[in-house]
């Protein structure tokens, strides 16, 4: 009908030259996929910590991120979170929304203490915790009785 349906340039090239270009692009894509695989965070299975339990984590990062929230329904559970003797959270009421805390690790051993400061309306005190370093996500559930503590040791 005389209407223009496309515009542009047509480039003709030898089949071998085209195949080389396609191969080069394939290699770039493969390298990018490999890089993404290396950057993916490894997620471990969930560990349950009860009264007096402890857990050891070997960490290769300088910094970690700690996420903490109510594991079940929001029922007024309160916890204290102490890292290396310092309160990061004191008598904190866990919510459904995750609380995010960034922490710079000391060289050697770092000790995280989670203590139940009340039981809420549905005992025991349950909290979800995720510790994330540059390589791995460590999911944890604490199930604690009143004034009991679970300990997480992180060795850098």
mmCIF file of C-alpha atoms in Angstrom, residues 36-119:
data_model
loop_
_atom_site.group_PDB
_atom_site.id
_atom_site.type_symbol
_atom_site.label_atom_id
_atom_site.label_comp_id
_atom_site.label_asym_id
_atom_site.label_seq_id
_atom_site.Cartn_x
_atom_site.Cartn_y
_atom_site.Cartn_z
ATOM 1 C CA UNK A 36 25.729 -13.364 39.562
ATOM 2 C CA UNK A 37 25.946 -16.920 40.930
ATOM 3 C CA UNK A 38 28.965 -15.951 43.031
ATOM 4 C CA UNK A 39 27.133 -12.900 44.371
ATOM 5 C CA UNK A 40 24.054 -14.858 45.425
ATOM 6 C CA UNK A 41 23.677 -15.234 49.166
ATOM 7 C CA UNK A 42 23.690 -18.744 50.568
ATOM 8 C CA UNK A 43 20.637 -19.309 52.824
ATOM 9 C CA UNK A 44 21.096 -21.927 55.518
ATOM 10 C CA UNK A 45 18.311 -23.952 57.120
ATOM 11 C CA UNK A 46 16.528 -22.370 60.089
ATOM 12 C CA UNK A 47 18.026 -23.130 63.488
ATOM 13 C CA UNK A 48 15.803 -23.128 66.590
ATOM 14 C CA UNK A 49 17.409 -21.855 69.792
ATOM 15 C CA UNK A 50 15.754 -22.535 73.154
ATOM 16 C CA UNK A 51 16.712 -21.606 76.722
ATOM 17 C CA UNK A 52 20.491 -21.750 77.141
ATOM 18 C CA UNK A 53 21.178 -22.893 73.555
ATOM 19 C CA UNK A 54 24.009 -21.387 71.595
ATOM 20 C CA UNK A 55 25.106 -21.277 67.996
ATOM 21 C CA UNK A 56 28.470 -20.677 66.328
ATOM 22 C CA UNK A 57 28.864 -18.738 63.083
ATOM 23 C CA UNK A 58 32.146 -18.311 61.220
ATOM 24 C CA UNK A 59 31.958 -14.985 59.439
ATOM 25 C CA UNK A 60 34.249 -13.578 56.774
ATOM 26 C CA UNK A 61 32.692 -10.118 56.592
ATOM 27 C CA UNK A 62 33.505 -7.034 58.640
ATOM 28 C CA UNK A 63 29.830 -6.151 58.987
ATOM 29 C CA UNK A 64 26.613 -8.052 59.559
ATOM 30 C CA UNK A 65 22.983 -7.089 59.360
ATOM 31 C CA UNK A 66 20.647 -8.408 62.045
ATOM 32 C CA UNK A 67 16.931 -8.583 61.285
ATOM 33 C CA UNK A 68 14.545 -9.302 64.144
ATOM 34 C CA UNK A 69 10.758 -9.668 64.218
ATOM 35 C CA UNK A 70 7.935 -11.655 65.832
ATOM 36 C CA UNK A 71 8.024 -15.252 64.630
ATOM 37 C CA UNK A 72 4.310 -15.922 65.003
ATOM 38 C CA UNK A 73 1.465 -13.541 65.695
ATOM 39 C CA UNK A 74 2.270 -10.200 67.280
ATOM 40 C CA UNK A 75 1.529 -10.933 70.935
ATOM 41 C CA UNK A 76 3.693 -8.428 72.818
ATOM 42 C CA UNK A 77 6.875 -10.511 73.119
ATOM 43 C CA UNK A 78 9.736 -8.376 74.426
ATOM 44 C CA UNK A 79 13.429 -9.094 74.102
ATOM 45 C CA UNK A 80 16.767 -7.547 74.842
ATOM 46 C CA UNK A 81 19.536 -7.856 72.284
ATOM 47 C CA UNK A 82 23.066 -7.484 73.595
ATOM 48 C CA UNK A 83 26.106 -7.618 71.319
ATOM 49 C CA UNK A 84 29.552 -7.759 72.927
ATOM 50 C CA UNK A 85 28.137 -6.484 76.215
ATOM 51 C CA UNK A 86 26.288 -3.503 74.681
ATOM 52 C CA UNK A 87 22.509 -3.248 74.502
ATOM 53 C CA UNK A 88 21.375 -2.773 70.909
ATOM 54 C CA UNK A 89 17.741 -3.330 71.920
ATOM 55 C CA UNK A 90 16.470 -3.192 75.492
ATOM 56 C CA UNK A 91 13.029 -4.513 76.387
ATOM 57 C CA UNK A 92 12.093 -4.254 72.693
ATOM 58 C CA UNK A 93 8.603 -5.375 71.613
ATOM 59 C CA UNK A 94 8.952 -7.521 68.491
ATOM 60 C CA UNK A 95 6.597 -6.661 65.652
ATOM 61 C CA UNK A 96 5.608 -8.323 62.393
ATOM 62 C CA UNK A 97 7.713 -5.753 60.557
ATOM 63 C CA UNK A 98 11.406 -6.635 60.602
ATOM 64 C CA UNK A 99 13.753 -4.429 62.617
ATOM 65 C CA UNK A 100 17.071 -3.937 60.793
ATOM 66 C CA UNK A 101 20.328 -3.424 62.688
ATOM 67 C CA UNK A 102 23.735 -3.056 61.045
ATOM 68 C CA UNK A 103 26.725 -3.998 63.177
ATOM 69 C CA UNK A 104 30.485 -3.826 62.626
ATOM 70 C CA UNK A 105 32.116 -6.963 64.026
ATOM 71 C CA UNK A 106 35.164 -6.987 66.253
ATOM 72 C CA UNK A 107 38.120 -9.139 65.234
ATOM 73 C CA UNK A 108 37.847 -12.580 66.865
ATOM 74 C CA UNK A 109 34.766 -13.620 68.842
ATOM 75 C CA UNK A 110 31.562 -11.562 68.947
ATOM 76 C CA UNK A 111 28.733 -12.600 71.267
ATOM 77 C CA UNK A 112 25.057 -11.888 70.599
ATOM 78 C CA UNK A 113 22.679 -12.509 73.499
ATOM 79 C CA UNK A 114 18.905 -12.637 73.018
ATOM 80 C CA UNK A 115 16.989 -12.543 76.301
ATOM 81 C CA UNK A 116 13.214 -12.844 76.773
ATOM 82 C CA UNK A 117 12.135 -9.936 79.000
ATOM 83 C CA UNK A 118 8.464 -11.005 78.912
ATOM 84 C CA UNK A 119 6.394 -13.780 77.353
#
